Amino acid sequence: EAHIAYIDPPYNQHSYLGNYHIWETLVRWDHPEVYGTARKRTDCRTRTSAFNSKPGCLPALAALLDVLPTPNLIISFSNEGYINRADMEK
């Protein structure tokens, strides 16, 4: 339960896991297999999120909002994302 929540999920094809793989490794405190110059986790290639899917992002956001126990939200979104402003305001 909280008074306010800040949400900043991805709304386009760029996954947070791929961009923030270092944080994922720190949080999991594991030693994953890695690839490439950036030494990304190999699971970046296979783990997906509905937030990175054009048909999946709006239902995923609605499902998240349904379970958040807070009356106040701050939601970050991009004008380059899959969800347009009118749908976001709904």
PDB file of N, CA and C in Angstrom:
ATOM      1  N   GLU A   1       0.850  -1.172   0.000  1.00  0.00           N
ATOM      2  CA  GLU A   1       0.000   0.000   0.000  1.00  0.00           C
ATOM      3  C   GLU A   1       0.896   1.234   0.000  1.00  0.00           C
ATOM      4  N   ALA A   2       0.507   2.213  -0.830  1.00  0.00           N
ATOM      5  CA  ALA A   2       1.300   3.431  -0.934  1.00  0.00           C
ATOM      6  C   ALA A   2       0.384   4.600  -1.262  1.00  0.00           C
ATOM      7  N   HIS A   3       0.874   5.796  -1.039  1.00  0.00           N
ATOM      8  CA  HIS A   3       0.097   6.995  -1.365  1.00  0.00           C
ATOM      9  C   HIS A   3       0.275   7.398  -2.819  1.00  0.00           C
ATOM     10  N   ILE A   4       1.443   7.045  -3.372  1.00  0.00           N
ATOM     11  CA  ILE A   4       1.740   7.431  -4.749  1.00  0.00           C
ATOM     12  C   ILE A   4       2.691   6.402  -5.349  1.00  0.00           C
ATOM     13  N   ALA A   5       2.562   6.203  -6.645  1.00  0.00           N
ATOM     14  CA  ALA A   5       3.472   5.301  -7.355  1.00  0.00           C
ATOM     15  C   ALA A   5       3.937   5.986  -8.632  1.00  0.00           C
ATOM     16  N   TYR A   6       5.202   5.781  -8.957  1.00  0.00           N
ATOM     17  CA  TYR A   6       5.776   6.282 -10.205  1.00  0.00           C
ATOM     18  C   TYR A   6       6.002   5.080 -11.116  1.00  0.00           C
ATOM     19  N   ILE A   7       5.482   5.154 -12.325  1.00  0.00           N
ATOM     20  CA  ILE A   7       5.603   4.060 -13.270  1.00  0.00           C
ATOM     21  C   ILE A   7       6.287   4.575 -14.526  1.00  0.00           C
ATOM     22  N   ASP A   8       7.298   3.859 -14.990  1.00  0.00           N
ATOM     23  CA  ASP A   8       8.016   4.243 -16.208  1.00  0.00           C
ATOM     24  C   ASP A   8       8.337   2.993 -17.023  1.00  0.00           C
ATOM     25  N   PRO A   9       7.311   2.259 -17.441  1.00  0.00           N
ATOM     26  CA  PRO A   9       7.594   1.073 -18.251  1.00  0.00           C
ATOM     27  C   PRO A   9       7.962   1.464 -19.679  1.00  0.00           C
ATOM     28  N   PRO A  10       8.641   0.572 -20.393  1.00  0.00           N
ATOM     29  CA  PRO A  10       8.916   0.876 -21.800  1.00  0.00           C
ATOM     30  C   PRO A  10       7.621   0.769 -22.603  1.00  0.00           C
ATOM     31  N   TYR A  11       7.495   1.566 -23.620  1.00  0.00           N
ATOM     32  CA  TYR A  11       6.299   1.550 -24.456  1.00  0.00           C
ATOM     33  C   TYR A  11       6.659   1.391 -25.923  1.00  0.00           C
ATOM     34  N   ASN A  12       7.802   0.819 -26.184  1.00  0.00           N
ATOM     35  CA  ASN A  12       8.214   0.600 -27.563  1.00  0.00           C
ATOM     36  C   ASN A  12       9.044  -0.682 -27.630  1.00  0.00           C
ATOM     37  N   GLN A  13       9.722  -0.906 -28.728  1.00  0.00           N
ATOM     38  CA  GLN A  13      10.442  -2.156 -28.926  1.00  0.00           C
ATOM     39  C   GLN A  13      11.721  -2.281 -28.097  1.00  0.00           C
ATOM     40  N   HIS A  14      12.173  -1.221 -27.470  1.00  0.00           N
ATOM     41  CA  HIS A  14      13.430  -1.253 -26.717  1.00  0.00           C
ATOM     42  C   HIS A  14      13.192  -1.752 -25.292  1.00  0.00           C
ATOM     43  N   SER A  15      13.749  -2.897 -24.975  1.00  0.00           N
ATOM     44  CA  SER A  15      13.515  -3.487 -23.655  1.00  0.00           C
ATOM     45  C   SER A  15      14.411  -2.860 -22.593  1.00  0.00           C
ATOM     46  N   TYR A  16      13.854  -2.713 -21.414  1.00  0.00           N
ATOM     47  CA  TYR A  16      14.655  -2.238 -20.296  1.00  0.00           C
ATOM     48  C   TYR A  16      15.715  -3.261 -19.926  1.00  0.00           C
ATOM     49  N   LEU A  17      15.379  -4.530 -20.035  1.00  0.00           N
ATOM     50  CA  LEU A  17      16.354  -5.564 -19.687  1.00  0.00           C
ATOM     51  C   LEU A  17      17.609  -5.427 -20.535  1.00  0.00           C
ATOM     52  N   GLY A  18      17.430  -5.193 -21.826  1.00  0.00           N
ATOM     53  CA  GLY A  18      18.586  -5.034 -22.702  1.00  0.00           C
ATOM     54  C   GLY A  18      19.373  -3.765 -22.413  1.00  0.00           C
ATOM     55  N   ASN A  19      18.667  -2.707 -22.061  1.00  0.00           N
ATOM     56  CA  ASN A  19      19.343  -1.434 -21.807  1.00  0.00           C
ATOM     57  C   ASN A  19      19.896  -1.312 -20.395  1.00  0.00           C
ATOM     58  N   TYR A  20      19.282  -1.995 -19.455  1.00  0.00           N
ATOM     59  CA  TYR A  20      19.690  -1.887 -18.053  1.00  0.00           C
ATOM     60  C   TYR A  20      20.103  -3.237 -17.494  1.00  0.00           C
ATOM     61  N   HIS A  21      20.774  -4.042 -18.308  1.00  0.00           N
ATOM     62  CA  HIS A  21      21.159  -5.392 -17.915  1.00  0.00           C
ATOM     63  C   HIS A  21      22.088  -5.412 -16.705  1.00  0.00           C
ATOM     64  N   ILE A  22      22.867  -4.381 -16.513  1.00  0.00           N
ATOM     65  CA  ILE A  22      23.764  -4.323 -15.341  1.00  0.00           C
ATOM     66  C   ILE A  22      22.943  -4.308 -14.062  1.00  0.00           C
ATOM     67  N   TRP A  23      21.873  -3.501 -14.026  1.00  0.00           N
ATOM     68  CA  TRP A  23      21.020  -3.430 -12.829  1.00  0.00           C
ATOM     69  C   TRP A  23      20.349  -4.770 -12.571  1.00  0.00           C
ATOM     70  N   GLU A  24      19.930  -5.448 -13.625  1.00  0.00           N
ATOM     71  CA  GLU A  24      19.307  -6.766 -13.485  1.00  0.00           C
ATOM     72  C   GLU A  24      20.278  -7.732 -12.802  1.00  0.00           C
ATOM     73  N   THR A  25      21.514  -7.693 -13.227  1.00  0.00           N
ATOM     74  CA  THR A  25      22.523  -8.582 -12.643  1.00  0.00           C
ATOM     75  C   THR A  25      22.795  -8.216 -11.189  1.00  0.00           C
ATOM     76  N   LEU A  26      22.841  -6.933 -10.876  1.00  0.00           N
ATOM     77  CA  LEU A  26      23.058  -6.518  -9.488  1.00  0.00           C
ATOM     78  C   LEU A  26      21.903  -6.953  -8.586  1.00  0.00           C
ATOM     79  N   VAL A  27      20.678  -6.785  -9.064  1.00  0.00           N
ATOM     80  CA  VAL A  27      19.512  -7.150  -8.271  1.00  0.00           C
ATOM     81  C   VAL A  27      19.448  -8.658  -8.067  1.00  0.00           C
ATOM     82  N   ARG A  28      19.714  -9.410  -9.127  1.00  0.00           N
ATOM     83  CA  ARG A  28      19.677 -10.871  -9.016  1.00  0.00           C
ATOM     84  C   ARG A  28      20.908 -11.429  -8.307  1.00  0.00           C
ATOM     85  N   TRP A  29      21.990 -10.660  -8.316  1.00  0.00           N
ATOM     86  CA  TRP A  29      23.264 -11.056  -7.724  1.00  0.00           C
ATOM     87  C   TRP A  29      23.698 -12.423  -8.266  1.00  0.00           C
ATOM     88  N   ASP A  30      23.603 -12.528  -9.605  1.00  0.00           N
ATOM     89  CA  ASP A  30      23.978 -13.777 -10.252  1.00  0.00           C
ATOM     90  C   ASP A  30      25.163 -13.547 -11.183  1.00  0.00           C
ATOM     91  N   HIS A  31      25.577 -14.565 -11.856  1.00  0.00           N
ATOM     92  CA  HIS A  31      26.704 -14.497 -12.780  1.00  0.00           C
ATOM     93  C   HIS A  31      26.258 -15.114 -14.102  1.00  0.00           C
ATOM     94  N   PRO A  32      25.459 -14.374 -14.886  1.00  0.00           N
ATOM     95  CA  PRO A  32      24.889 -14.948 -16.104  1.00  0.00           C
ATOM     96  C   PRO A  32      25.917 -15.072 -17.225  1.00  0.00           C
ATOM     97  N   GLU A  33      25.578 -15.902 -18.194  1.00  0.00           N
ATOM     98  CA  GLU A  33      26.355 -15.910 -19.424  1.00  0.00           C
ATOM     99  C   GLU A  33      26.115 -14.571 -20.103  1.00  0.00           C
ATOM    100  N   VAL A  34      27.128 -14.051 -20.769  1.00  0.00           N
ATOM    101  CA  VAL A  34      27.024 -12.747 -21.419  1.00  0.00           C
ATOM    102  C   VAL A  34      27.498 -12.834 -22.862  1.00  0.00           C
ATOM    103  N   TYR A  35      27.194 -11.788 -23.627  1.00  0.00           N
ATOM    104  CA  TYR A  35      27.629 -11.736 -25.019  1.00  0.00           C
ATOM    105  C   TYR A  35      27.941 -10.298 -25.416  1.00  0.00           C
ATOM    106  N   GLY A  36      28.705 -10.154 -26.483  1.00  0.00           N
ATOM    107  CA  GLY A  36      28.965  -8.859 -27.097  1.00  0.00           C
ATOM    108  C   GLY A  36      29.878  -7.941 -26.308  1.00  0.00           C
ATOM    109  N   THR A  37      30.151  -6.801 -26.921  1.00  0.00           N
ATOM    110  CA  THR A  37      31.026  -5.796 -26.324  1.00  0.00           C
ATOM    111  C   THR A  37      30.450  -5.241 -25.027  1.00  0.00           C
ATOM    112  N   ALA A  38      29.128  -5.069 -24.982  1.00  0.00           N
ATOM    113  CA  ALA A  38      28.479  -4.523 -23.780  1.00  0.00           C
ATOM    114  C   ALA A  38      28.327  -5.580 -22.688  1.00  0.00           C
ATOM    115  N   ARG A  39      28.660  -6.831 -23.004  1.00  0.00           N
ATOM    116  CA  ARG A  39      28.577  -7.939 -22.038  1.00  0.00           C
ATOM    117  C   ARG A  39      27.156  -8.071 -21.481  1.00  0.00           C
ATOM    118  N   LYS A  40      26.174  -8.040 -22.396  1.00  0.00           N
ATOM    119  CA  LYS A  40      24.771  -8.181 -21.983  1.00  0.00           C
ATOM    120  C   LYS A  40      24.497  -9.619 -21.566  1.00  0.00           C
ATOM    121  N   ARG A  41      23.527  -9.766 -20.699  1.00  0.00           N
ATOM    122  CA  ARG A  41      23.063 -11.082 -20.278  1.00  0.00           C
ATOM    123  C   ARG A  41      22.504 -11.814 -21.508  1.00  0.00           C
ATOM    124  N   THR A  42      22.789 -13.087 -21.650  1.00  0.00           N
ATOM    125  CA  THR A  42      22.240 -13.817 -22.792  1.00  0.00           C
ATOM    126  C   THR A  42      20.720 -13.916 -22.707  1.00  0.00           C
ATOM    127  N   ASP A  43      20.163 -13.859 -21.502  1.00  0.00           N
ATOM    128  CA  ASP A  43      18.702 -13.932 -21.403  1.00  0.00           C
ATOM    129  C   ASP A  43      18.012 -12.675 -21.939  1.00  0.00           C
ATOM    130  N   CYS A  44      18.773 -11.630 -22.254  1.00  0.00           N
ATOM    131  CA  CYS A  44      18.197 -10.447 -22.908  1.00  0.00           C
ATOM    132  C   CYS A  44      17.626 -10.820 -24.275  1.00  0.00           C
ATOM    133  N   ARG A  45      18.153 -11.879 -24.855  1.00  0.00           N
ATOM    134  CA  ARG A  45      17.702 -12.317 -26.175  1.00  0.00           C
ATOM    135  C   ARG A  45      16.379 -13.064 -26.119  1.00  0.00           C
ATOM    136  N   THR A  46      16.050 -13.641 -24.976  1.00  0.00           N
ATOM    137  CA  THR A  46      14.866 -14.504 -24.912  1.00  0.00           C
ATOM    138  C   THR A  46      13.777 -14.012 -23.961  1.00  0.00           C
ATOM    139  N   ARG A  47      14.129 -13.232 -22.946  1.00  0.00           N
ATOM    140  CA  ARG A  47      13.119 -12.722 -22.008  1.00  0.00           C
ATOM    141  C   ARG A  47      12.429 -11.523 -22.624  1.00  0.00           C
ATOM    142  N   THR A  48      11.128 -11.588 -22.716  1.00  0.00           N
ATOM    143  CA  THR A  48      10.379 -10.506 -23.345  1.00  0.00           C
ATOM    144  C   THR A  48       9.380  -9.919 -22.356  1.00  0.00           C
ATOM    145  N   SER A  49       8.870  -8.757 -22.712  1.00  0.00           N
ATOM    146  CA  SER A  49       7.882  -8.078 -21.897  1.00  0.00           C
ATOM    147  C   SER A  49       6.727  -7.635 -22.784  1.00  0.00           C
ATOM    148  N   ALA A  50       5.519  -7.746 -22.273  1.00  0.00           N
ATOM    149  CA  ALA A  50       4.352  -7.263 -23.009  1.00  0.00           C
ATOM    150  C   ALA A  50       4.445  -5.757 -23.254  1.00  0.00           C
ATOM    151  N   PHE A  51       5.193  -5.054 -22.429  1.00  0.00           N
ATOM    152  CA  PHE A  51       5.348  -3.614 -22.607  1.00  0.00           C
ATOM    153  C   PHE A  51       6.143  -3.275 -23.869  1.00  0.00           C
ATOM    154  N   ASN A  52       6.852  -4.249 -24.432  1.00  0.00           N
ATOM    155  CA  ASN A  52       7.609  -4.033 -25.665  1.00  0.00           C
ATOM    156  C   ASN A  52       6.856  -4.533 -26.889  1.00  0.00           C
ATOM    157  N   SER A  53       5.578  -4.771 -26.748  1.00  0.00           N
ATOM    158  CA  SER A  53       4.747  -5.272 -27.834  1.00  0.00           C
ATOM    159  C   SER A  53       3.625  -4.275 -28.103  1.00  0.00           C
ATOM    160  N   LYS A  54       3.462  -3.868 -29.357  1.00  0.00           N
ATOM    161  CA  LYS A  54       2.428  -2.881 -29.683  1.00  0.00           C
ATOM    162  C   LYS A  54       1.036  -3.353 -29.247  1.00  0.00           C
ATOM    163  N   PRO A  55       0.642  -4.597 -29.546  1.00  0.00           N
ATOM    164  CA  PRO A  55      -0.678  -5.029 -29.074  1.00  0.00           C
ATOM    165  C   PRO A  55      -0.713  -5.373 -27.587  1.00  0.00           C
ATOM    166  N   GLY A  56       0.444  -5.595 -26.991  1.00  0.00           N
ATOM    167  CA  GLY A  56       0.474  -6.032 -25.598  1.00  0.00           C
ATOM    168  C   GLY A  56       0.671  -4.953 -24.553  1.00  0.00           C
ATOM    169  N   CYS A  57       1.175  -3.784 -24.944  1.00  0.00           N
ATOM    170  CA  CYS A  57       1.563  -2.791 -23.938  1.00  0.00           C
ATOM    171  C   CYS A  57       0.370  -2.163 -23.211  1.00  0.00           C
ATOM    172  N   LEU A  58      -0.691  -1.829 -23.913  1.00  0.00           N
ATOM    173  CA  LEU A  58      -1.841  -1.205 -23.253  1.00  0.00           C
ATOM    174  C   LEU A  58      -2.528  -2.180 -22.290  1.00  0.00           C
ATOM    175  N   PRO A  59      -2.783  -3.434 -22.688  1.00  0.00           N
ATOM    176  CA  PRO A  59      -3.344  -4.390 -21.718  1.00  0.00           C
ATOM    177  C   PRO A  59      -2.401  -4.641 -20.530  1.00  0.00           C
ATOM    178  N   ALA A  60      -1.100  -4.656 -20.774  1.00  0.00           N
ATOM    179  CA  ALA A  60      -0.143  -4.860 -19.685  1.00  0.00           C
ATOM    180  C   ALA A  60      -0.192  -3.695 -18.698  1.00  0.00           C
ATOM    181  N   LEU A  61      -0.282  -2.486 -19.211  1.00  0.00           N
ATOM    182  CA  LEU A  61      -0.373  -1.314 -18.340  1.00  0.00           C
ATOM    183  C   LEU A  61      -1.673  -1.345 -17.543  1.00  0.00           C
ATOM    184  N   ALA A  62      -2.783  -1.678 -18.197  1.00  0.00           N
ATOM    185  CA  ALA A  62      -4.073  -1.764 -17.497  1.00  0.00           C
ATOM    186  C   ALA A  62      -4.023  -2.806 -16.385  1.00  0.00           C
ATOM    187  N   ALA A  63      -3.407  -3.949 -16.656  1.00  0.00           N
ATOM    188  CA  ALA A  63      -3.291  -5.003 -15.639  1.00  0.00           C
ATOM    189  C   ALA A  63      -2.441  -4.533 -14.465  1.00  0.00           C
ATOM    190  N   LEU A  64      -1.377  -3.817 -14.747  1.00  0.00           N
ATOM    191  CA  LEU A  64      -0.521  -3.287 -13.684  1.00  0.00           C
ATOM    192  C   LEU A  64      -1.295  -2.282 -12.831  1.00  0.00           C
ATOM    193  N   LEU A  65      -2.007  -1.378 -13.468  1.00  0.00           N
ATOM    194  CA  LEU A  65      -2.752  -0.361 -12.734  1.00  0.00           C
ATOM    195  C   LEU A  65      -3.863  -0.970 -11.885  1.00  0.00           C
ATOM    196  N   ASP A  66      -4.440  -2.076 -12.357  1.00  0.00           N
ATOM    197  CA  ASP A  66      -5.499  -2.758 -11.599  1.00  0.00           C
ATOM    198  C   ASP A  66      -5.013  -3.316 -10.262  1.00  0.00           C
ATOM    199  N   VAL A  67      -3.738  -3.652 -10.181  1.00  0.00           N
ATOM    200  CA  VAL A  67      -3.236  -4.283  -8.945  1.00  0.00           C
ATOM    201  C   VAL A  67      -2.419  -3.343  -8.063  1.00  0.00           C
ATOM    202  N   LEU A  68      -2.176  -2.132  -8.534  1.00  0.00           N
ATOM    203  CA  LEU A  68      -1.414  -1.188  -7.709  1.00  0.00           C
ATOM    204  C   LEU A  68      -2.301  -0.632  -6.591  1.00  0.00           C
ATOM    205  N   PRO A  69      -1.881  -0.816  -5.352  1.00  0.00           N
ATOM    206  CA  PRO A  69      -2.690  -0.351  -4.217  1.00  0.00           C
ATOM    207  C   PRO A  69      -2.405   1.108  -3.859  1.00  0.00           C
ATOM    208  N   THR A  70      -2.644   1.999  -4.811  1.00  0.00           N
ATOM    209  CA  THR A  70      -2.392   3.416  -4.559  1.00  0.00           C
ATOM    210  C   THR A  70      -3.431   4.274  -5.273  1.00  0.00           C
ATOM    211  N   PRO A  71      -3.868   5.349  -4.657  1.00  0.00           N
ATOM    212  CA  PRO A  71      -4.838   6.227  -5.310  1.00  0.00           C
ATOM    213  C   PRO A  71      -4.202   7.248  -6.263  1.00  0.00           C
ATOM    214  N   ASN A  72      -2.886   7.414  -6.189  1.00  0.00           N
ATOM    215  CA  ASN A  72      -2.210   8.441  -6.984  1.00  0.00           C
ATOM    216  C   ASN A  72      -1.110   7.822  -7.823  1.00  0.00           C
ATOM    217  N   LEU A  73      -1.050   8.234  -9.079  1.00  0.00           N
ATOM    218  CA  LEU A  73      -0.055   7.700 -10.007  1.00  0.00           C
ATOM    219  C   LEU A  73       0.666   8.818 -10.741  1.00  0.00           C
ATOM    220  N   ILE A  74       1.924   8.614 -10.973  1.00  0.00           N
ATOM    221  CA  ILE A  74       2.693   9.427 -11.908  1.00  0.00           C
ATOM    222  C   ILE A  74       3.186   8.433 -12.946  1.00  0.00           C
ATOM    223  N   ILE A  75       2.798   8.662 -14.194  1.00  0.00           N
ATOM    224  CA  ILE A  75       3.162   7.732 -15.254  1.00  0.00           C
ATOM    225  C   ILE A  75       3.955   8.475 -16.320  1.00  0.00           C
ATOM    226  N   SER A  76       5.120   7.969 -16.605  1.00  0.00           N
ATOM    227  CA  SER A  76       5.963   8.532 -17.641  1.00  0.00           C
ATOM    228  C   SER A  76       5.667   7.809 -18.950  1.00  0.00           C
ATOM    229  N   PHE A  77       5.547   8.575 -20.029  1.00  0.00           N
ATOM    230  CA  PHE A  77       5.407   7.933 -21.330  1.00  0.00           C
ATOM    231  C   PHE A  77       5.988   8.820 -22.412  1.00  0.00           C
ATOM    232  N   SER A  78       6.277   8.206 -23.540  1.00  0.00           N
ATOM    233  CA  SER A  78       6.930   8.903 -24.633  1.00  0.00           C
ATOM    234  C   SER A  78       5.970   9.113 -25.794  1.00  0.00           C
ATOM    235  N   ASN A  79       6.123  10.208 -26.490  1.00  0.00           N
ATOM    236  CA  ASN A  79       5.321  10.432 -27.689  1.00  0.00           C
ATOM    237  C   ASN A  79       5.812   9.560 -28.848  1.00  0.00           C
ATOM    238  N   GLU A  80       6.894   8.816 -28.633  1.00  0.00           N
ATOM    239  CA  GLU A  80       7.406   7.890 -29.636  1.00  0.00           C
ATOM    240  C   GLU A  80       7.012   6.449 -29.318  1.00  0.00           C
ATOM    241  N   GLY A  81       6.194   6.264 -28.300  1.00  0.00           N
ATOM    242  CA  GLY A  81       5.822   4.925 -27.877  1.00  0.00           C
ATOM    243  C   GLY A  81       4.578   4.401 -28.560  1.00  0.00           C
ATOM    244  N   TYR A  82       4.183   3.190 -28.181  1.00  0.00           N
ATOM    245  CA  TYR A  82       3.023   2.529 -28.767  1.00  0.00           C
ATOM    246  C   TYR A  82       1.695   3.087 -28.253  1.00  0.00           C
ATOM    247  N   ILE A  83       1.690   3.701 -27.089  1.00  0.00           N
ATOM    248  CA  ILE A  83       0.451   4.229 -26.509  1.00  0.00           C
ATOM    249  C   ILE A  83       0.382   5.728 -26.784  1.00  0.00           C
ATOM    250  N   ASN A  84      -0.691   6.158 -27.417  1.00  0.00           N
ATOM    251  CA  ASN A  84      -0.815   7.590 -27.693  1.00  0.00           C
ATOM    252  C   ASN A  84      -1.382   8.309 -26.462  1.00  0.00           C
ATOM    253  N   ARG A  85      -1.323   9.607 -26.496  1.00  0.00           N
ATOM    254  CA  ARG A  85      -1.729  10.400 -25.340  1.00  0.00           C
ATOM    255  C   ARG A  85      -3.201  10.179 -24.970  1.00  0.00           C
ATOM    256  N   ALA A  86      -4.080  10.126 -25.943  1.00  0.00           N
ATOM    257  CA  ALA A  86      -5.509   9.941 -25.669  1.00  0.00           C
ATOM    258  C   ALA A  86      -5.756   8.605 -24.955  1.00  0.00           C
ATOM    259  N   ASP A  87      -5.126   7.548 -25.414  1.00  0.00           N
ATOM    260  CA  ASP A  87      -5.287   6.238 -24.744  1.00  0.00           C
ATOM    261  C   ASP A  87      -4.668   6.254 -23.348  1.00  0.00           C
ATOM    262  N   MET A  88      -3.560   6.939 -23.198  1.00  0.00           N
ATOM    263  CA  MET A  88      -2.912   7.013 -21.891  1.00  0.00           C
ATOM    264  C   MET A  88      -3.814   7.771 -20.915  1.00  0.00           C
ATOM    265  N   GLU A  89      -4.419   8.835 -21.342  1.00  0.00           N
ATOM    266  CA  GLU A  89      -5.278   9.611 -20.441  1.00  0.00           C
ATOM    267  C   GLU A  89      -6.540   8.859 -20.053  1.00  0.00           C
ATOM    268  N   LYS A  90      -7.027   7.943 -20.895  1.00  0.00           N
ATOM    269  CA  LYS A  90      -8.185   7.116 -20.549  1.00  0.00           C
ATOM    270  C   LYS A  90      -7.839   6.259 -19.352  1.00  0.00           C
TER     271      LYS A  90
END
